[in-house]
Amino acid sequence: MDILGVYGASPVVAKNLTKKLDDSAPATTTTPRKQPLTHRRNSVHATSTPSRGPDTPSSFAHQKQTPASQRFESRQNAGTVSATLNEGNVAVPSSWRGNGNPEHVSITPYCSNSVLTKPYRYMFQKVASKAAALNDWLVELEMHYAETLSLPDRGHPGVASQSEMTTVGRICCDSESERVRANPSSLVLECSGEFAGCRVPLNLKSVSDFSLFPGQVVALDGTNTSHEEFCVSRVHELPIPPTPQETTLTEPLSIAIAAGPFSVDDNLSYQPLVELMSKLQDEPPDVLLLIGPFVDATSEEVKKCSGDMMYDEFFRALVEQKILSKLPSSMHLILVPSHRDVHHHTVYPQPPFPSWPAIQKQPNVHLLSDPACITINGVVFGWTSVDVLMQLNRQEVIVGNAGDKQSRLPAHILQQRSFCPALPPPKGVNVEVDELLMEQDFLPVTPHFVVLPSDFTRGFIKGIGGCVCVNPSRLSKGIFSRVKINPPTSGNSILTSSIAQLVHI
């Protein structure tokens, strides 16, 4: 392979440049050129055997037992249920099988800009446009909270005043260093409008209970008598927008949810994924939602950067051989990428995977973006692959009794109307602020179900403000989630009519 060709040089230019390089090289140089690094960066899991081609990658062949694969195969909790929503209130179904007719399932975006449909230009974001987008989003939330909470006329927290005022702003930390964790003494409030960018130190000593994090938009009561700091007397409890009341659900809907990685860390045989597809063949749900990463950039095997095929070829072979070949004809499949997928755009929001012939032949396969908000038979689902819960847990400043953490952290996301509310965003997540906050609206309402895969805990299912929050954990840990949604009767909601479980495969 010619390395100049790899970097996009035309054949003529490459030939001339190569000749010049050869002419300028010392005549005594006899060391052979090494294989170009770019060839290694785009391949996975090499073996000493010849390439088997994209249809039968060597990574899928029988491999020697590794410590992680041995632990997975010797697990003792297969088939056990670790958590159940509405246990005792909704009968556990004898079967989690769907209705068996894919034509009875309709999957559509909630609105025109709640799902990315194609790639967009990124890495062109200017500092001024990013600041303007953050300020516009702050103003939008300020108007929303002012209307919802019936707030009085709002004042500027940096202006000295003896009388108490109400103000809305964004919580920030006075240090931008990743090594410095926010604490009650380091929090400042960023203003909007004509005072955009102005930051005022906060004095929270008079507030006994609060939960704040950098990036959070809040409504505060307090005074600034010294012109040096805003003394907070109250942190307003922000409301969670209501879930849609109308639904077209007329028959039970069964959904299985799993999040990557889909293979144990020290090999790429994808044993957990094989086990999941085998289990679902016995009782196929109406919809299977798979959230990446599929080819995980943090995997030890992928990090070796050596192999017999390109990463995108490997991903397609994985989907075709491990998923499509085992996919029941009655089941819809949704594939969602992750910023950790080494073969896809590492930007957030993340466009859907590009289609290819094997997918185009499958009318029941849907390639959707991360994040997204859709409806399935009138039931609203939202998700993101980014581990937002872990980030909020690390950055949150808690004083007093702030309540149950598994309920509080997802509530932050719903209150802020953003799948990535914290600033700065998680390390390794390249956020395009304009696209996330202004061009798209990924959380136009509170979904009936919000899926937030996280390593924060080994999974949980919580009812929060009429919404079911599902953390399905990771399939590499042998855990997935299944949901059965019954049509709500008079006086009931989707939350009270559903039953959901975390299951060990």
PDB file of C-alpha atoms in Angstrom, residues 110 137 141 144-145 148-149 237-245 410-418 441 443-448 464-468:
ATOM      1  CA  TYR A 110     -41.515  12.296  17.736  1.00  0.00           C
ATOM      2  CA  TRP A 137     -30.351  28.133  25.372  1.00  0.00           C
ATOM      3  CA  LEU A 141     -34.847  27.869  29.699  1.00  0.00           C
ATOM      4  CA  HIS A 144     -39.647  28.453  30.352  1.00  0.00           C
ATOM      5  CA  TYR A 145     -38.949  28.400  34.107  1.00  0.00           C
ATOM      6  CA  THR A 148     -43.786  27.454  34.702  1.00  0.00           C
ATOM      7  CA  LEU A 149     -42.830  28.649  38.204  1.00  0.00           C
ATOM      8  CA  GLU A 237     -37.279  23.008  42.601  1.00  0.00           C
ATOM      9  CA  LEU A 238     -37.522  22.884  38.813  1.00  0.00           C
ATOM     10  CA  PRO A 239     -40.455  21.000  37.327  1.00  0.00           C
ATOM     11  CA  ILE A 240     -40.227  17.991  35.027  1.00  0.00           C
ATOM     12  CA  PRO A 241     -42.315  18.635  31.903  1.00  0.00           C
ATOM     13  CA  PRO A 242     -45.309  16.280  31.691  1.00  0.00           C
ATOM     14  CA  THR A 243     -45.318  13.249  29.426  1.00  0.00           C
ATOM     15  CA  PRO A 244     -47.685  13.207  26.428  1.00  0.00           C
ATOM     16  CA  GLN A 245     -51.159  12.142  27.497  1.00  0.00           C
ATOM     17  CA  PRO A 410     -32.164  11.245  35.664  1.00  0.00           C
ATOM     18  CA  ALA A 411     -34.441  14.029  36.940  1.00  0.00           C
ATOM     19  CA  HIS A 412     -31.653  16.541  36.199  1.00  0.00           C
ATOM     20  CA  ILE A 413     -31.718  15.480  32.534  1.00  0.00           C
ATOM     21  CA  LEU A 414     -35.490  15.849  32.271  1.00  0.00           C
ATOM     22  CA  GLN A 415     -35.531  19.193  34.103  1.00  0.00           C
ATOM     23  CA  GLN A 416     -32.768  20.624  31.900  1.00  0.00           C
ATOM     24  CA  ARG A 417     -34.430  19.256  28.734  1.00  0.00           C
ATOM     25  CA  SER A 418     -31.067  18.050  27.455  1.00  0.00           C
ATOM     26  CA  ASP A 441     -34.656  19.344  19.884  1.00  0.00           C
ATOM     27  CA  LEU A 443     -36.065  16.276  24.352  1.00  0.00           C
ATOM     28  CA  PRO A 444     -39.144  18.228  23.182  1.00  0.00           C
ATOM     29  CA  VAL A 445     -41.206  16.467  25.871  1.00  0.00           C
ATOM     30  CA  THR A 446     -40.591  14.123  28.766  1.00  0.00           C
ATOM     31  CA  PRO A 447     -40.575  10.650  27.148  1.00  0.00           C
ATOM     32  CA  HIS A 448     -42.632   7.822  28.545  1.00  0.00           C
ATOM     33  CA  ILE A 464     -39.652   9.615  37.698  1.00  0.00           C
ATOM     34  CA  GLY A 465     -42.336  12.228  37.123  1.00  0.00           C
ATOM     35  CA  GLY A 466     -44.474   9.999  34.923  1.00  0.00           C
ATOM     36  CA  CYS A 467     -41.408   8.747  33.022  1.00  0.00           C
ATOM     37  CA  VAL A 468     -39.749   5.334  33.250  1.00  0.00           C
TER      38      VAL A 468
END
